[in-house]
Coordinates of C-alpha atoms in Angstrom, one line a residue:
X1 CA -24.4 3.8 8.4
X2 CA -20.5 4.3 8.7
X3 CA -18.2 2.7 5.9
X4 CA -16.1 0.6 8.7
X5 CA -12.3 0.2 7.7
X6 CA -10.1 -2.4 9.6
X7 CA -6.3 -1.3 9.6
X8 CA -3.7 -3.6 10.5
X9 CA -0.4 -1.8 11.7
X10 CA -0.2 1.2 13.5
X11 CA 3.4 2.6 12.0
X12 CA 3.7 5.6 9.7
X13 CA 1.2 4.1 7.0
X14 CA -1.3 2.9 9.2
X15 CA -2.0 5.8 11.2
X16 CA -1.8 8.0 8.2
X17 CA -4.8 5.6 7.2
X18 CA -6.1 5.9 9.9
X19 CA -6.3 9.4 9.5
X20 CA -7.5 9.5 5.8
X21 CA -10.4 7.5 6.3
X22 CA -11.6 8.2 9.6
X23 CA -11.9 12.2 8.5
X24 CA -14.3 11.0 5.4
X25 CA -16.3 9.9 8.3
X26 CA -15.1 5.7 8.2
X27 CA -16.1 4.1 10.9
X28 CA -12.0 3.0 11.6
X29 CA -10.8 0.0 13.5
X30 CA -6.8 -0.2 13.6
X31 CA -5.0 -3.1 15.2
X32 CA -1.4 -2.7 16.3
X33 CA 0.9 -5.9 17.4
X34 CA 2.8 -3.9 19.6
X35 CA 2.7 -2.1 23.0
X36 CA 3.3 1.2 21.0
X37 CA 2.4 2.7 17.9
X38 CA 4.5 4.4 15.2
X39 CA 6.4 1.4 14.1
X40 CA 10.3 2.7 12.8
X41 CA 9.4 6.1 13.6
X42 CA 8.7 5.5 17.6
X43 CA 11.2 7.2 19.3
X44 CA 13.1 5.0 22.3
X45 CA 12.4 5.6 25.9
X46 CA 14.6 7.7 27.9
X47 CA 16.2 11.0 27.5
X48 CA 17.7 11.0 23.8
X49 CA 15.3 11.1 20.7
X50 CA 16.3 8.6 18.8
X51 CA 14.9 6.6 15.8
X52 CA 15.5 3.8 13.5
X53 CA 17.0 6.1 10.7
X54 CA 16.5 9.9 10.0
X55 CA 13.7 11.9 11.0
X56 CA 13.9 15.2 8.4
X57 CA 10.9 15.7 6.1
X58 CA 11.2 17.5 2.6
X59 CA 8.7 20.3 1.7
X60 CA 8.6 19.2 -2.6
X61 CA 5.9 16.8 -2.4
X62 CA 2.4 15.7 -2.0
X63 CA 2.9 13.7 1.2
X64 CA 4.2 17.5 2.9
X65 CA 0.5 19.1 1.7
X66 CA -1.3 16.3 3.4
X67 CA 0.9 16.7 6.6
X68 CA 0.8 20.7 6.4
X69 CA -2.7 20.9 5.7
X70 CA -3.6 19.1 8.9
X71 CA -1.1 20.9 11.1
X72 CA 0.5 17.3 12.4
X73 CA 4.3 18.4 11.7
X74 CA 3.8 22.2 13.4
X75 CA 5.9 23.5 15.0
X76 CA 8.9 23.2 13.3
X77 CA 12.7 23.0 14.5
X78 CA 15.4 24.9 12.7
X79 CA 19.4 24.9 13.5
X80 CA 21.1 28.2 14.3
X81 CA 22.6 29.8 11.6
X82 CA 26.0 29.2 12.5
X83 CA 24.7 25.6 12.6
X84 CA 23.2 25.4 9.6
X85 CA 26.4 26.0 7.6
X86 CA 28.4 23.2 9.8
X87 CA 28.0 20.7 6.9
X88 CA 30.7 19.0 6.1
X89 CA 31.3 16.2 3.2
X90 CA 34.3 13.4 3.6
X91 CA 36.1 13.1 0.2
X92 CA 39.1 12.0 -0.8
X93 CA 40.3 11.8 3.2
X94 CA 39.2 15.1 4.1
X95 CA 36.3 16.9 5.6
X96 CA 35.8 19.7 3.1
X97 CA 33.0 22.4 3.6
X98 CA 31.5 22.3 -0.2
X99 CA 30.2 19.3 -1.9
X100 CA 32.6 17.9 -4.5
X101 CA 32.6 19.7 -7.9
X102 CA 31.3 16.1 -9.4
X103 CA 28.5 16.3 -7.5
X104 CA 27.9 20.4 -8.3
X105 CA 28.5 19.5 -11.6
X106 CA 25.4 17.5 -11.9
X107 CA 23.5 18.7 -9.6
X108 CA 23.6 22.0 -12.1
X109 CA 22.2 20.0 -14.8
X110 CA 19.1 19.1 -12.4
X111 CA 15.9 18.5 -13.6
X112 CA 17.0 19.0 -17.3
X113 CA 18.5 15.8 -17.7
X114 CA 16.7 12.9 -18.1
X115 CA 18.0 9.8 -17.2
X116 CA 17.1 6.6 -18.7
X117 CA 14.8 3.9 -16.4
X118 CA 16.6 0.9 -18.6
X119 CA 20.2 1.3 -17.5
X120 CA 21.9 1.5 -14.1
X121 CA 23.5 4.8 -13.1
X122 CA 27.2 4.0 -12.7
X123 CA 27.4 3.0 -16.5
X124 CA 25.3 6.0 -17.5
X125 CA 27.1 8.6 -15.1
X126 CA 30.0 7.6 -16.1
X127 CA 29.5 8.0 -19.8
X128 CA 28.6 11.7 -19.4
X129 CA 30.6 12.8 -16.2
X130 CA 33.6 9.7 -15.9
X131 CA 33.8 6.8 -13.7
X132 CA 35.4 8.4 -10.5
X133 CA 32.4 11.4 -10.6
X134 CA 29.9 8.3 -10.9
X135 CA 31.1 6.5 -8.1
X136 CA 31.4 10.0 -6.0
X137 CA 27.8 10.7 -7.0
X138 CA 26.5 7.5 -6.1
X139 CA 28.4 7.7 -2.2
X140 CA 26.9 11.4 -1.9
X141 CA 23.3 10.2 -2.2
X142 CA 23.8 7.1 -0.7
X143 CA 21.5 8.7 2.8
X144 CA 18.7 8.1 0.3
X145 CA 19.2 4.5 -0.6
X146 CA 20.9 2.5 3.0
X147 CA 22.3 0.6 0.0
X148 CA 26.5 0.5 -0.3
X149 CA 26.3 -0.3 -4.2
X150 CA 24.0 2.8 -5.5
X151 CA 25.2 2.9 -8.6
X152 CA 23.5 -0.8 -9.6
X153 CA 20.5 1.0 -9.3
X154 CA 18.2 2.6 -11.9
X155 CA 19.8 5.7 -13.2
X156 CA 16.3 7.4 -13.3
X157 CA 15.9 6.2 -9.9
X158 CA 19.2 7.6 -8.0
X159 CA 18.9 11.0 -10.3
X160 CA 16.0 11.6 -9.0
X161 CA 17.2 11.6 -5.4
X162 CA 20.0 13.2 -6.1
X163 CA 18.6 16.2 -7.9
X164 CA 16.3 16.8 -4.5
X165 CA 18.9 16.1 -2.3
X166 CA 21.2 18.4 -4.0
X167 CA 19.4 20.7 -6.3
X168 CA 20.5 24.2 -6.4
X169 CA 18.4 26.9 -4.2
X170 CA 16.5 26.6 -1.7
X171 CA 16.9 23.2 0.4
X172 CA 13.9 21.3 1.1
X173 CA 14.7 19.6 4.0
X174 CA 12.3 20.5 7.4
X175 CA 12.9 19.1 11.1
X176 CA 9.6 19.1 13.1
X177 CA 9.9 19.9 16.9
X178 CA 10.2 16.4 18.4
X179 CA 10.8 14.2 15.8
X180 CA 9.1 11.5 14.0
X181 CA 7.8 10.4 17.9
X182 CA 5.9 13.9 17.8
X183 CA 4.2 13.3 14.4
X184 CA 3.4 9.5 16.0
X185 CA 1.3 11.5 18.4
X186 CA -0.4 13.7 16.6
X187 CA -1.7 11.1 14.4
X188 CA -2.8 8.8 17.0
X189 CA -4.5 11.8 19.3
X190 CA -5.9 13.0 15.9
X191 CA -7.4 9.4 14.4
X192 CA -9.4 8.9 18.0
X193 CA -10.5 12.3 18.2
X194 CA -12.2 11.4 14.5
X195 CA -13.5 8.6 16.1
X196 CA -10.9 5.7 15.1
X197 CA -10.5 2.7 17.8
X198 CA -7.0 2.2 18.1
X199 CA -6.3 -1.4 19.5
X200 CA -2.3 -1.7 20.8
X201 CA -0.8 -5.5 22.0
X202 CA -3.4 -6.5 18.8
X203 CA -1.4 -9.5 16.7
X204 CA -3.6 -10.5 14.2
X205 CA -2.4 -13.6 12.2
X206 CA -5.0 -13.6 9.1
X207 CA -7.4 -11.0 7.5
X208 CA -11.3 -10.3 9.3
X209 CA -13.8 -11.2 7.6
X210 CA -16.9 -9.9 6.7
X211 CA -16.3 -6.3 8.1
X212 CA -15.7 -4.4 5.0
X213 CA -12.1 -3.0 3.1
X214 CA -8.5 -4.1 5.0
X215 CA -5.8 -2.0 4.7
X216 CA -2.6 -4.1 5.4
X217 CA 0.2 -1.1 6.9
X218 CA 2.7 -3.7 8.0
X219 CA 6.4 -4.5 6.6
X220 CA 6.6 -5.9 3.4
X221 CA 7.7 -9.7 5.4
X222 CA 4.9 -9.4 7.5
X223 CA 2.4 -9.0 4.4
X224 CA 3.9 -11.4 2.3
X225 CA 2.6 -13.8 5.6
X226 CA -0.7 -12.4 6.6
X227 CA -1.9 -12.3 2.9
X228 CA 0.2 -15.7 1.9
X229 CA 1.3 -13.8 -1.3
X230 CA 5.1 -15.0 -2.0
X231 CA 5.7 -12.0 -4.6
X232 CA 5.2 -9.3 -2.3
X233 CA 9.2 -8.5 -2.3
X234 CA 10.8 -5.6 -3.1
X235 CA 14.9 -4.3 -3.2
X236 CA 15.9 -2.1 -0.2
X237 CA 18.4 -1.5 1.5
X238 CA 21.5 -2.8 4.5
X239 CA 22.7 -0.5 6.7
X240 CA 24.0 -0.2 10.0
X241 CA 22.7 2.7 12.3
X242 CA 24.7 4.3 15.8
X243 CA 23.2 6.5 17.7
X244 CA 25.4 8.8 19.7
X245 CA 25.7 11.1 22.5
X246 CA 28.5 13.4 23.3
X247 CA 29.5 16.2 25.5
X248 CA 29.0 19.3 23.3
X249 CA 31.6 21.1 21.9
X250 CA 32.1 24.5 20.2
X251 CA 32.6 23.4 16.3
X252 CA 30.5 20.5 16.0
X253 CA 29.3 19.4 12.7
X254 CA 25.8 19.8 11.7
X255 CA 26.0 16.5 9.3
X256 CA 28.2 14.9 6.9
X257 CA 28.2 13.3 3.5
X258 CA 30.5 10.4 3.4
X259 CA 31.5 10.7 -0.4
X260 CA 34.4 8.2 -0.2
X261 CA 32.2 5.3 1.6
X262 CA 28.2 6.3 1.2
X263 CA 28.3 6.9 4.8
X264 CA 26.1 9.8 6.8
X265 CA 25.5 11.3 10.2
X266 CA 23.3 14.3 11.2
X267 CA 23.0 15.9 14.5
X268 CA 19.3 15.7 15.5
X269 CA 20.0 18.0 18.8
X270 CA 21.2 21.2 17.3
X271 CA 17.8 22.3 15.7
X272 CA 16.0 20.5 18.4
X273 CA 17.7 20.8 22.1
X274 CA 14.8 18.5 22.8
X275 CA 16.5 15.7 21.8
X276 CA 19.1 15.3 24.2
X277 CA 19.9 16.0 27.8
X278 CA 21.4 19.8 28.0
X279 CA 25.1 20.1 27.5
X280 CA 25.1 16.8 24.8
X281 CA 25.0 16.3 21.0
X282 CA 23.2 13.9 20.0
X283 CA 24.4 12.4 16.6
X284 CA 22.8 9.0 14.4
X285 CA 25.8 8.1 11.8
X286 CA 25.0 5.4 8.8
X287 CA 26.8 3.5 6.8
X288 CA 25.6 1.0 4.1
X289 CA 26.7 -2.5 4.9
X290 CA 28.5 -4.2 1.9
X291 CA 28.1 -7.4 0.4
X292 CA 29.9 -10.3 2.9
X293 CA 30.1 -7.8 5.4
X294 CA 30.1 -8.5 9.2
X295 CA 28.2 -7.0 11.8
X296 CA 31.5 -5.7 13.7
X297 CA 33.1 -5.0 10.6
X298 CA 30.0 -2.6 9.5
X299 CA 30.6 -1.2 13.3
X300 CA 33.8 -0.6 13.1
X301 CA 33.1 1.3 9.6
X302 CA 30.8 3.6 11.3
X303 CA 33.1 4.3 14.6
X304 CA 35.7 5.2 11.9
X305 CA 33.1 7.4 10.2
X306 CA 32.6 9.7 13.4
X307 CA 36.3 9.5 14.1
X308 CA 36.7 11.0 11.1
X309 CA 33.9 13.7 11.3
X310 CA 32.9 13.8 15.1
X311 CA 36.4 14.8 16.7
X312 CA 37.2 13.3 19.9
X313 CA 34.0 11.4 20.4
X314 CA 35.4 8.0 22.1
X315 CA 36.3 10.9 25.0
X316 CA 33.4 12.7 24.9
X317 CA 30.7 10.2 24.2
X318 CA 28.0 9.9 27.1
X319 CA 25.6 7.6 24.9
X320 CA 25.7 5.2 22.1
X321 CA 23.7 2.2 20.3
X322 CA 24.4 0.4 17.1
X323 CA 21.6 -1.2 15.3
X324 CA 21.1 -2.7 11.7
X325 CA 18.5 -1.8 9.1
X326 CA 17.8 -4.8 6.7
X327 CA 14.9 -5.1 4.0
X328 CA 13.4 -2.2 6.0
X329 CA 14.8 1.5 5.1
X330 CA 12.2 1.8 1.7
X331 CA 12.2 0.7 -1.8
X332 CA 15.1 0.8 -4.1
X333 CA 14.3 0.4 -8.2
X334 CA 16.7 -1.5 -10.3
X335 CA 17.1 -0.8 -13.8
X336 CA 14.2 -1.2 -16.1
X337 CA 11.7 -0.8 -12.5
X338 CA 10.1 2.4 -11.6
X339 CA 7.8 2.6 -8.4
X340 CA 4.7 1.7 -10.7
X341 CA 6.3 -1.9 -10.8
X342 CA 6.3 -2.5 -7.3
X343 CA 4.1 -4.6 -5.2
X344 CA 0.5 -2.9 -6.1
X345 CA -1.9 -1.2 -3.5
X346 CA -5.1 -2.7 -4.9
X347 CA -4.7 -6.8 -3.7
X348 CA -8.1 -7.4 -4.8
X349 CA -11.2 -8.5 -3.0
X350 CA -11.0 -5.3 -0.5
X351 CA -7.7 -5.5 0.7
X352 CA -5.4 -3.3 0.2
X353 CA -1.5 -2.6 1.0
X354 CA 0.5 0.4 2.2
X355 CA 4.0 1.1 3.4
X356 CA 7.3 2.1 1.9
X357 CA 8.0 -0.6 -0.4
X358 CA 5.0 -0.4 -2.4
X359 CA 3.5 1.6 -5.8
X360 CA 3.6 5.1 -4.8
X361 CA 5.9 8.0 -5.3
X362 CA 8.6 9.3 -3.0
X363 CA 11.4 8.7 -1.0
X364 CA 11.8 6.1 1.8
X365 CA 9.4 7.5 4.5
X366 CA 7.4 9.5 2.0
X367 CA 6.2 6.3 -0.3
X368 CA 4.4 5.0 3.0
X369 CA 2.3 8.3 3.5
X370 CA 1.5 8.7 -0.1
X371 CA 0.3 4.9 -0.3
X372 CA -1.5 5.1 2.5
X373 CA -3.3 8.4 1.8
X374 CA -4.4 6.5 -1.9
X375 CA -5.1 3.0 -0.1
X376 CA -7.5 5.2 2.2
X377 CA -9.2 6.4 -0.4
X378 CA -9.4 3.4 -2.6
X379 CA -10.8 1.9 0.5
X380 CA -13.7 4.6 0.9
X381 CA -14.6 3.7 -2.7
X382 CA -15.1 0.3 -2.4
X383 CA -17.8 1.0 0.5
X384 CA -19.3 3.5 -1.1
X385 CA -20.0 0.9 -4.4
X386 CA -20.8 -1.6 -1.9
X387 CA -23.6 0.8 -0.4
X388 CA -24.8 1.8 -3.8
X389 CA -24.8 -2.2 -4.6
X390 CA -27.1 -3.0 -1.8
X391 CA -29.1 -0.3 -2.1

């Protein structure tokens, strides 16, 4: 008889877990509280392909291999060469075409330099490169942390991100046509094809009993309530987002790193024209929220970033929306901690936890993918042991 595995949550982690378990012959039943699948990877309704957060992949980890082997991210989307070279860095109040020399010097050291786990990045980088360079590097990589004070985080954690994003050589970033929504749709279709049962609009308030292993693939706050475990907490970012569509003009930038304030923006439509109506360019901008900052102050700063990087956007705007992402932007490791110290995947008694703030390697959504594959493997192993015990 096939193993039975229950999955709670139909976001990226839940759908990956459903695929990983069903392809091994397990009987999978997935419950999603909302009417639509995808969680934060779900795009909004309408003509704009806007998500809650960025939608790129990095092709230098096991999550990418898992997707490509199953053809879940093809076809890829690529910006025209003239657009791909349209990266900008906002540094000392000016838009520049190259990263600050301080960031380039650090990137040149790459993985040859080992940063300490138990020291914060600001202190460590200041000792090696000086205070100005340390702050510039912390702001330059805030795109991967959604945090206004990236320098306070573990030096090893920040250095790992910095060397991935700014490493010299061929960039590992990849875009998939249709964004995360296309990946969600393929994951759901493949899970159903493999025999998984998916129920939407089905909010569970307690764990199902007597039906085999359970994979909890929700935000950590929801898992905390569902499992009654107050220890399920971890550091995460807080960011103001603005999705912005403008009438296109020649020379519009492709992306911009705000080295002065830690902000970032990227075009979704230059590499994937289906992301916006013809003649419009779609951007997402983000600025990490500062301690004590009001929502309106955050919105003003994200508009100021648009002013600096997208000329005349206020007169060209066709559509815009703002939103905040707080405590749901991926795990951040403080000094003395690594990904192994985050809430464990195996919670005991046949319960497994997955998501972007659990004990699995990766950056942001990669953590969800890697933890989901691991959770499915552990759940399958438990069902095998259970069958063997009952002979």
